[in-house]
């Protein structure tokens, strides 16, 4: 596990965009395609906007989502809409390569169909955010169990968008690598707790649970890192 600290959210966004570009080039060179799950929420938006300008071979990128709210793709709460407005509508990715979670069908049916779309092949990269409660994707404390055998599950989040669909820890741990983007002072205390759990192997918070499977890189700004030990920069 690696923690990389940056001065501000713009620097985090630049680093995340470059990490995406590198992972895409490596996967496409090796297997002809790059399977990536995009994070929702607000933090990744700047990184997606940066990605528009980078030389990614979009014709060979298959885009999935870490989670979605059970809303239509036109809804302001849709993670798909955020990613489309910030990135997907601005790059030459074939429409068939954008694997949207069809939240408008309701959580159970959307999860069933997304699991079929995702298939069995592992993702090469998962981009993730972290909530101040230690959730990631729509894996909330006390929600979808860590040992959920499915790769995709319906989930429940805080109001107003309680009904959700999420990749499970199984899917996240199976991926080639995971990159968290965490910024802002509001997450500093929880980030310190999550990293401590990840290091101890005693993960109770979902964001920490990801770290016991796939190689994880944390891209954090100084504000979010303000409660980490000063030497906290590497694995
Ligand atoms: C969601 C996201 C969620 C998000 C965190 C952090 O659907 O809300 O998938 O897991 O990544 O809540 O959100 P911010 O980046 O907006 O702080």
PDB file of C-alpha atoms and ligand atoms in Angstrom:
ATOM      1  CA  UNK A   1       0.000   0.000   0.000  1.00  0.00           C
ATOM      2  CA  UNK A   2       1.394   3.391  -0.984  1.00  0.00           C
ATOM      3  CA  UNK A   3       0.298   6.810   0.281  1.00  0.00           C
ATOM      4  CA  UNK A   4       1.241   9.723  -1.980  1.00  0.00           C
ATOM      5  CA  UNK A   5       0.758  13.192  -0.549  1.00  0.00           C
ATOM      6  CA  UNK A   6       0.129  16.298  -2.679  1.00  0.00           C
ATOM      7  CA  UNK A   7      -0.205  19.978  -1.856  1.00  0.00           C
ATOM      8  CA  UNK A   8      -3.827  20.352  -2.963  1.00  0.00           C
ATOM      9  CA  UNK A   9      -6.740  18.718  -4.807  1.00  0.00           C
ATOM     10  CA  UNK A  10      -5.534  19.977  -8.199  1.00  0.00           C
ATOM     11  CA  UNK A  11      -2.238  18.125  -7.728  1.00  0.00           C
ATOM     12  CA  UNK A  12      -4.168  15.014  -6.642  1.00  0.00           C
ATOM     13  CA  UNK A  13      -6.292  15.271  -9.795  1.00  0.00           C
ATOM     14  CA  UNK A  14      -3.192  15.559 -12.005  1.00  0.00           C
ATOM     15  CA  UNK A  15      -1.617  12.516 -10.367  1.00  0.00           C
ATOM     16  CA  UNK A  16      -4.812  10.479 -10.699  1.00  0.00           C
ATOM     17  CA  UNK A  17      -5.180  11.363 -14.386  1.00  0.00           C
ATOM     18  CA  UNK A  18      -1.562  10.349 -15.066  1.00  0.00           C
ATOM     19  CA  UNK A  19      -2.043   7.095 -13.135  1.00  0.00           C
ATOM     20  CA  UNK A  20      -5.098   6.306 -15.282  1.00  0.00           C
ATOM     21  CA  UNK A  21      -3.118   7.046 -18.459  1.00  0.00           C
ATOM     22  CA  UNK A  22      -0.243   4.777 -17.381  1.00  0.00           C
ATOM     23  CA  UNK A  23      -2.552   1.932 -16.350  1.00  0.00           C
ATOM     24  CA  UNK A  24      -4.452   2.176 -19.625  1.00  0.00           C
ATOM     25  CA  UNK A  25      -1.266   2.087 -21.740  1.00  0.00           C
ATOM     26  CA  UNK A  26       0.055  -0.928 -19.791  1.00  0.00           C
ATOM     27  CA  UNK A  27      -3.195  -2.912 -19.997  1.00  0.00           C
ATOM     28  CA  UNK A  28      -3.815  -2.152 -23.675  1.00  0.00           C
ATOM     29  CA  UNK A  29      -0.212  -3.089 -24.581  1.00  0.00           C
ATOM     30  CA  UNK A  30      -0.552  -6.351 -22.659  1.00  0.00           C
ATOM     31  CA  UNK A  31      -4.107  -7.440 -23.468  1.00  0.00           C
ATOM     32  CA  UNK A  32      -5.533  -5.014 -25.996  1.00  0.00           C
ATOM     33  CA  UNK A  33      -8.056  -3.558 -23.586  1.00  0.00           C
ATOM     34  CA  UNK A  34      -8.286  -1.580 -20.324  1.00  0.00           C
ATOM     35  CA  UNK A  35     -11.136  -2.333 -17.921  1.00  0.00           C
ATOM     36  CA  UNK A  36     -11.545   0.480 -15.432  1.00  0.00           C
ATOM     37  CA  UNK A  37     -14.193   1.399 -12.860  1.00  0.00           C
ATOM     38  CA  UNK A  38     -14.733   5.101 -12.286  1.00  0.00           C
ATOM     39  CA  UNK A  39     -15.469   6.554  -8.864  1.00  0.00           C
ATOM     40  CA  UNK A  40     -18.523   8.638  -8.154  1.00  0.00           C
ATOM     41  CA  UNK A  41     -18.986  11.544  -5.786  1.00  0.00           C
ATOM     42  CA  UNK A  42     -17.296  14.897  -6.304  1.00  0.00           C
ATOM     43  CA  UNK A  43     -13.565  14.409  -5.765  1.00  0.00           C
ATOM     44  CA  UNK A  44     -12.757  12.631  -9.050  1.00  0.00           C
ATOM     45  CA  UNK A  45     -14.416  15.312 -11.232  1.00  0.00           C
ATOM     46  CA  UNK A  46     -11.244  17.373 -11.589  1.00  0.00           C
ATOM     47  CA  UNK A  47      -9.218  14.262 -12.463  1.00  0.00           C
ATOM     48  CA  UNK A  48     -11.754  13.331 -15.144  1.00  0.00           C
ATOM     49  CA  UNK A  49     -11.512  16.816 -16.626  1.00  0.00           C
ATOM     50  CA  UNK A  50      -7.701  16.483 -16.690  1.00  0.00           C
ATOM     51  CA  UNK A  51      -8.031  13.112 -18.426  1.00  0.00           C
ATOM     52  CA  UNK A  52      -9.714  14.729 -21.418  1.00  0.00           C
ATOM     53  CA  UNK A  53      -6.351  16.168 -22.486  1.00  0.00           C
ATOM     54  CA  UNK A  54      -4.215  13.037 -22.022  1.00  0.00           C
ATOM     55  CA  UNK A  55      -3.325  10.629 -24.866  1.00  0.00           C
ATOM     56  CA  UNK A  56      -5.480   7.639 -23.857  1.00  0.00           C
ATOM     57  CA  UNK A  57      -6.400   5.032 -26.486  1.00  0.00           C
ATOM     58  CA  UNK A  58     -10.124   5.372 -25.725  1.00  0.00           C
ATOM     59  CA  UNK A  59     -11.184   2.905 -28.429  1.00  0.00           C
ATOM     60  CA  UNK A  60      -9.696   0.185 -26.201  1.00  0.00           C
ATOM     61  CA  UNK A  61     -11.004   1.409 -22.859  1.00  0.00           C
ATOM     62  CA  UNK A  62     -13.988  -0.343 -21.216  1.00  0.00           C
ATOM     63  CA  UNK A  63     -15.462   1.954 -18.579  1.00  0.00           C
ATOM     64  CA  UNK A  64     -17.421   0.635 -15.618  1.00  0.00           C
ATOM     65  CA  UNK A  65     -18.543   2.320 -12.382  1.00  0.00           C
ATOM     66  CA  UNK A  66     -17.757   1.558  -8.755  1.00  0.00           C
ATOM     67  CA  UNK A  67     -21.306   2.348  -7.758  1.00  0.00           C
ATOM     68  CA  UNK A  68     -24.450   4.207  -8.729  1.00  0.00           C
ATOM     69  CA  UNK A  69     -27.510   5.626  -7.163  1.00  0.00           C
ATOM     70  CA  UNK A  70     -30.895   4.172  -8.234  1.00  0.00           C
ATOM     71  CA  UNK A  71     -31.699   7.220 -10.347  1.00  0.00           C
ATOM     72  CA  UNK A  72     -31.947   7.909 -14.095  1.00  0.00           C
ATOM     73  CA  UNK A  73     -28.768   8.871 -15.988  1.00  0.00           C
ATOM     74  CA  UNK A  74     -30.074  12.418 -16.367  1.00  0.00           C
ATOM     75  CA  UNK A  75     -30.417  12.915 -12.602  1.00  0.00           C
ATOM     76  CA  UNK A  76     -27.931  15.298 -10.958  1.00  0.00           C
ATOM     77  CA  UNK A  77     -27.178  12.570  -8.382  1.00  0.00           C
ATOM     78  CA  UNK A  78     -26.095  10.072 -11.046  1.00  0.00           C
ATOM     79  CA  UNK A  79     -22.421   9.095 -10.906  1.00  0.00           C
ATOM     80  CA  UNK A  80     -22.698   8.258 -14.598  1.00  0.00           C
ATOM     81  CA  UNK A  81     -23.895  11.804 -15.324  1.00  0.00           C
ATOM     82  CA  UNK A  82     -20.995  13.322 -13.375  1.00  0.00           C
ATOM     83  CA  UNK A  83     -18.447  11.168 -15.255  1.00  0.00           C
ATOM     84  CA  UNK A  84     -20.121  11.782 -18.597  1.00  0.00           C
ATOM     85  CA  UNK A  85     -20.256  15.553 -18.142  1.00  0.00           C
ATOM     86  CA  UNK A  86     -16.635  15.684 -16.900  1.00  0.00           C
ATOM     87  CA  UNK A  87     -15.054  13.136 -19.251  1.00  0.00           C
ATOM     88  CA  UNK A  88     -16.961  10.534 -21.244  1.00  0.00           C
ATOM     89  CA  UNK A  89     -18.893  12.975 -23.435  1.00  0.00           C
ATOM     90  CA  UNK A  90     -15.592  14.681 -24.333  1.00  0.00           C
ATOM     91  CA  UNK A  91     -13.457  11.716 -25.480  1.00  0.00           C
ATOM     92  CA  UNK A  92     -13.832   9.258 -28.395  1.00  0.00           C
ATOM     93  CA  UNK A  93     -14.847   6.253 -26.289  1.00  0.00           C
ATOM     94  CA  UNK A  94     -17.297   4.010 -28.159  1.00  0.00           C
ATOM     95  CA  UNK A  95     -20.764   4.111 -26.561  1.00  0.00           C
ATOM     96  CA  UNK A  96     -20.718   0.308 -26.246  1.00  0.00           C
ATOM     97  CA  UNK A  97     -17.602   0.605 -24.065  1.00  0.00           C
ATOM     98  CA  UNK A  98     -19.399   2.667 -21.408  1.00  0.00           C
ATOM     99  CA  UNK A  99     -21.001   0.161 -19.049  1.00  0.00           C
ATOM    100  CA  UNK A 100     -23.520   2.267 -17.183  1.00  0.00           C
ATOM    101  CA  UNK A 101     -25.277   0.927 -14.103  1.00  0.00           C
ATOM    102  CA  UNK A 102     -28.940   1.312 -15.067  1.00  0.00           C
ATOM    103  CA  UNK A 103     -30.109   2.838 -11.800  1.00  0.00           C
ATOM    104  CA  UNK A 104     -33.485   3.745 -13.267  1.00  0.00           C
ATOM    105  CA  UNK A 105     -34.416   0.034 -13.114  1.00  0.00           C
ATOM    106  CA  UNK A 106     -34.216   0.000  -9.310  1.00  0.00           C
ATOM    107  CA  UNK A 107     -31.345  -1.355  -7.232  1.00  0.00           C
ATOM    108  CA  UNK A 108     -32.078  -5.099  -7.463  1.00  0.00           C
ATOM    109  CA  UNK A 109     -32.633  -5.283 -11.235  1.00  0.00           C
ATOM    110  CA  UNK A 110     -29.839  -2.797 -11.973  1.00  0.00           C
ATOM    111  CA  UNK A 111     -27.422  -4.898  -9.885  1.00  0.00           C
ATOM    112  CA  UNK A 112     -28.494  -8.088 -11.663  1.00  0.00           C
ATOM    113  CA  UNK A 113     -27.935  -6.614 -15.108  1.00  0.00           C
ATOM    114  CA  UNK A 114     -24.674  -4.861 -14.171  1.00  0.00           C
ATOM    115  CA  UNK A 115     -23.230  -8.120 -12.838  1.00  0.00           C
ATOM    116  CA  UNK A 116     -23.892  -9.715 -16.240  1.00  0.00           C
ATOM    117  CA  UNK A 117     -22.323  -6.728 -18.014  1.00  0.00           C
ATOM    118  CA  UNK A 118     -19.273  -6.733 -15.717  1.00  0.00           C
ATOM    119  CA  UNK A 119     -18.712 -10.459 -16.224  1.00  0.00           C
ATOM    120  CA  UNK A 120     -16.035 -12.522 -14.501  1.00  0.00           C
ATOM    121  CA  UNK A 121     -12.887 -10.843 -15.824  1.00  0.00           C
ATOM    122  CA  UNK A 122     -11.183  -8.682 -13.177  1.00  0.00           C
ATOM    123  CA  UNK A 123     -10.973  -4.934 -13.590  1.00  0.00           C
ATOM    124  CA  UNK A 124      -7.504  -3.585 -14.320  1.00  0.00           C
ATOM    125  CA  UNK A 125      -8.016  -0.479 -12.213  1.00  0.00           C
ATOM    126  CA  UNK A 126     -10.633   0.826  -9.816  1.00  0.00           C
ATOM    127  CA  UNK A 127     -10.756   4.512  -8.919  1.00  0.00           C
ATOM    128  CA  UNK A 128     -12.342   5.075  -5.513  1.00  0.00           C
ATOM    129  CA  UNK A 129     -13.304   7.865  -3.179  1.00  0.00           C
ATOM    130  CA  UNK A 130     -13.732   7.669   0.577  1.00  0.00           C
ATOM    131  CA  UNK A 131     -16.504   9.157   2.650  1.00  0.00           C
ATOM    132  CA  UNK A 132     -15.897  10.746   6.065  1.00  0.00           C
ATOM    133  CA  UNK A 133     -17.473   7.622   7.585  1.00  0.00           C
ATOM    134  CA  UNK A 134     -14.954   5.349   5.884  1.00  0.00           C
ATOM    135  CA  UNK A 135     -17.274   4.112   3.143  1.00  0.00           C
ATOM    136  CA  UNK A 136     -16.102   3.566  -0.413  1.00  0.00           C
ATOM    137  CA  UNK A 137     -18.203   3.054  -3.526  1.00  0.00           C
ATOM    138  CA  UNK A 138     -21.545   2.320  -1.845  1.00  0.00           C
ATOM    139  CA  UNK A 139     -20.043   0.012   0.763  1.00  0.00           C
ATOM    140  CA  UNK A 140     -21.087   1.682   4.007  1.00  0.00           C
ATOM    141  CA  UNK A 141     -20.204   0.594   7.555  1.00  0.00           C
ATOM    142  CA  UNK A 142     -22.795  -2.015   8.538  1.00  0.00           C
ATOM    143  CA  UNK A 143     -24.000  -2.340   4.949  1.00  0.00           C
ATOM    144  CA  UNK A 144     -23.066  -4.943   2.331  1.00  0.00           C
ATOM    145  CA  UNK A 145     -21.056  -7.561   4.264  1.00  0.00           C
ATOM    146  CA  UNK A 146     -17.302  -7.896   3.559  1.00  0.00           C
ATOM    147  CA  UNK A 147     -17.802 -11.571   2.632  1.00  0.00           C
ATOM    148  CA  UNK A 148     -20.616 -10.872   0.120  1.00  0.00           C
ATOM    149  CA  UNK A 149     -19.978 -13.543  -2.577  1.00  0.00           C
ATOM    150  CA  UNK A 150     -21.436 -11.519  -5.428  1.00  0.00           C
ATOM    151  CA  UNK A 151     -19.337  -8.958  -7.354  1.00  0.00           C
ATOM    152  CA  UNK A 152     -22.269  -6.535  -7.564  1.00  0.00           C
ATOM    153  CA  UNK A 153     -24.945  -5.947  -4.916  1.00  0.00           C
ATOM    154  CA  UNK A 154     -27.831  -3.620  -4.114  1.00  0.00           C
ATOM    155  CA  UNK A 155     -26.891  -1.356  -1.219  1.00  0.00           C
ATOM    156  CA  UNK A 156     -28.363   1.281   1.018  1.00  0.00           C
ATOM    157  CA  UNK A 157     -26.834   4.708   1.503  1.00  0.00           C
ATOM    158  CA  UNK A 158     -27.783   7.855   3.375  1.00  0.00           C
ATOM    159  CA  UNK A 159     -30.789   9.878   2.250  1.00  0.00           C
ATOM    160  CA  UNK A 160     -31.806  11.314  -0.135  1.00  0.00           C
ATOM    161  CA  UNK A 161     -30.406   8.573  -2.379  1.00  0.00           C
ATOM    162  CA  UNK A 162     -30.804   5.506  -0.227  1.00  0.00           C
ATOM    163  CA  UNK A 163     -31.165   2.924  -2.975  1.00  0.00           C
ATOM    164  CA  UNK A 164     -27.788   2.149  -4.568  1.00  0.00           C
ATOM    165  CA  UNK A 165     -25.846  -0.416  -6.554  1.00  0.00           C
ATOM    166  CA  UNK A 166     -22.223  -1.163  -5.746  1.00  0.00           C
ATOM    167  CA  UNK A 167     -19.206  -3.264  -6.566  1.00  0.00           C
ATOM    168  CA  UNK A 168     -18.532  -5.453  -3.535  1.00  0.00           C
ATOM    169  CA  UNK A 169     -15.260  -5.955  -1.694  1.00  0.00           C
ATOM    170  CA  UNK A 170     -14.824  -9.168  -3.674  1.00  0.00           C
ATOM    171  CA  UNK A 171     -14.865  -7.236  -6.975  1.00  0.00           C
ATOM    172  CA  UNK A 172     -12.631  -4.486  -5.621  1.00  0.00           C
ATOM    173  CA  UNK A 173     -10.093  -6.930  -4.150  1.00  0.00           C
ATOM    174  CA  UNK A 174      -9.978  -8.914  -7.404  1.00  0.00           C
ATOM    175  CA  UNK A 175      -9.025  -5.854  -9.444  1.00  0.00           C
ATOM    176  CA  UNK A 176      -5.464  -5.338 -10.712  1.00  0.00           C
ATOM    177  CA  UNK A 177      -5.075  -2.203  -8.620  1.00  0.00           C
ATOM    178  CA  UNK A 178      -7.086   0.390  -6.754  1.00  0.00           C
ATOM    179  CA  UNK A 179      -6.435   4.102  -6.449  1.00  0.00           C
ATOM    180  CA  UNK A 180      -8.175   6.196  -3.787  1.00  0.00           C
ATOM    181  CA  UNK A 181      -8.555   9.951  -4.209  1.00  0.00           C
ATOM    182  CA  UNK A 182      -9.042  11.626  -0.812  1.00  0.00           C
ATOM    183  CA  UNK A 183      -8.908  15.386  -0.243  1.00  0.00           C
ATOM    184  CA  UNK A 184      -9.990  17.904   2.360  1.00  0.00           C
ATOM    185  CA  UNK A 185      -9.637  18.368   6.106  1.00  0.00           C
ATOM    186  CA  UNK A 186     -13.037  16.777   6.755  1.00  0.00           C
ATOM    187  CA  UNK A 187     -11.594  13.341   5.938  1.00  0.00           C
ATOM    188  CA  UNK A 188      -8.317  13.683   7.816  1.00  0.00           C
ATOM    189  CA  UNK A 189      -9.328  11.845  10.985  1.00  0.00           C
ATOM    190  CA  UNK A 190     -11.028   8.976   9.173  1.00  0.00           C
ATOM    191  CA  UNK A 191      -8.173   8.632   6.678  1.00  0.00           C
ATOM    192  CA  UNK A 192      -5.735   8.147   9.552  1.00  0.00           C
ATOM    193  CA  UNK A 193      -8.053   5.503  11.015  1.00  0.00           C
ATOM    194  CA  UNK A 194      -8.535   3.701   7.704  1.00  0.00           C
ATOM    195  CA  UNK A 195      -4.804   3.587   6.966  1.00  0.00           C
ATOM    196  CA  UNK A 196      -4.094   2.309  10.465  1.00  0.00           C
ATOM    197  CA  UNK A 197      -6.688  -0.438  10.002  1.00  0.00           C
ATOM    198  CA  UNK A 198      -5.271  -1.330   6.582  1.00  0.00           C
ATOM    199  CA  UNK A 199      -1.768  -1.634   8.047  1.00  0.00           C
ATOM    200  CA  UNK A 200      -2.898  -3.696  11.030  1.00  0.00           C
ATOM    201  CA  UNK A 201      -4.936  -6.092   8.917  1.00  0.00           C
ATOM    202  CA  UNK A 202      -7.881  -5.422  11.255  1.00  0.00           C
ATOM    203  CA  UNK A 203     -10.124  -3.736   8.718  1.00  0.00           C
ATOM    204  CA  UNK A 204     -13.630  -2.925   9.938  1.00  0.00           C
ATOM    205  CA  UNK A 205     -14.182   0.104   7.706  1.00  0.00           C
ATOM    206  CA  UNK A 206     -15.009  -0.626   4.055  1.00  0.00           C
ATOM    207  CA  UNK A 207     -12.270   1.615   2.635  1.00  0.00           C
ATOM    208  CA  UNK A 208      -9.726  -0.300   4.712  1.00  0.00           C
ATOM    209  CA  UNK A 209     -11.174  -3.619   3.608  1.00  0.00           C
ATOM    210  CA  UNK A 210     -10.142  -2.960  -0.003  1.00  0.00           C
ATOM    211  CA  UNK A 211      -6.483  -2.943   1.062  1.00  0.00           C
ATOM    212  CA  UNK A 212      -6.331  -6.647   1.943  1.00  0.00           C
ATOM    213  CA  UNK A 213      -6.628  -7.692  -1.673  1.00  0.00           C
ATOM    214  CA  UNK A 214      -5.425  -5.569  -4.518  1.00  0.00           C
ATOM    215  CA  UNK A 215      -2.393  -3.225  -4.548  1.00  0.00           C
ATOM    216  CA  UNK A 216      -3.726   0.121  -3.295  1.00  0.00           C
ATOM    217  CA  UNK A 217      -2.418   3.615  -3.857  1.00  0.00           C
ATOM    218  CA  UNK A 218      -3.785   6.562  -1.861  1.00  0.00           C
ATOM    219  CA  UNK A 219      -3.564   9.950  -3.560  1.00  0.00           C
ATOM    220  CA  UNK A 220      -4.241  12.489  -0.818  1.00  0.00           C
ATOM    221  CA  UNK A 221      -3.798  16.224  -0.356  1.00  0.00           C
ATOM    222  CA  UNK A 222      -2.054  17.824   2.626  1.00  0.00           C
ATOM    223  CA  UNK A 223      -5.383  18.689   4.261  1.00  0.00           C
ATOM    224  CA  UNK A 224      -6.624  15.097   4.232  1.00  0.00           C
ATOM    225  CA  UNK A 225      -3.162  13.903   5.322  1.00  0.00           C
ATOM    226  CA  UNK A 226      -2.934  16.364   8.226  1.00  0.00           C
ATOM    227  CA  UNK A 227      -3.477  13.660  10.887  1.00  0.00           C
ATOM    228  CA  UNK A 228      -1.046  11.174   9.364  1.00  0.00           C
ATOM    229  CA  UNK A 229       2.411  10.631  10.834  1.00  0.00           C
ATOM    230  CA  UNK A 230       4.924  12.853   8.977  1.00  0.00           C
ATOM    231  CA  UNK A 231       6.759   9.858   7.561  1.00  0.00           C
ATOM    232  CA  UNK A 232       3.459   8.626   6.055  1.00  0.00           C
ATOM    233  CA  UNK A 233       4.374   8.722   2.414  1.00  0.00           C
ATOM    234  CA  UNK A 234       5.153   5.237   1.357  1.00  0.00           C
ATOM    235  CA  UNK A 235       3.905   1.732   1.965  1.00  0.00           C
TER     236      UNK A 235
HETATM  237  C1  LIG B   1     -20.871   7.956  -4.211  1.00  0.00           C
HETATM  238  C2  LIG B   1     -19.431   7.564  -4.296  1.00  0.00           C
HETATM  239  C3  LIG B   1     -18.853   7.575  -2.923  1.00  0.00           C
HETATM  240  C4  LIG B   1     -17.837   8.695  -2.909  1.00  0.00           C
HETATM  241  C5  LIG B   1     -17.534   9.104  -1.499  1.00  0.00           C
HETATM  242  C6  LIG B   1     -16.651  10.349  -1.487  1.00  0.00           C
HETATM  243  O1  LIG B   1     -21.684   7.424  -4.975  1.00  0.00           O
HETATM  244  O2  LIG B   1     -21.158   8.868  -3.416  1.00  0.00           O
HETATM  245  O3  LIG B   1     -19.205   6.433  -4.930  1.00  0.00           O
HETATM  246  O4  LIG B   1     -18.228   6.395  -2.509  1.00  0.00           O
HETATM  247  O5  LIG B   1     -16.658   8.283  -3.563  1.00  0.00           O
HETATM  248  O6  LIG B   1     -18.762   9.383  -0.856  1.00  0.00           O
HETATM  249  O7  LIG B   1     -17.384  11.376  -2.117  1.00  0.00           O
HETATM  250  P1  LIG B   1     -16.691  12.807  -2.402  1.00  0.00           P
HETATM  251  O8  LIG B   1     -15.592  12.539  -3.366  1.00  0.00           O
HETATM  252  O9  LIG B   1     -17.805  13.637  -2.995  1.00  0.00           O
HETATM  253  O10 LIG B   1     -16.201  13.306  -1.068  1.00  0.00           O
END
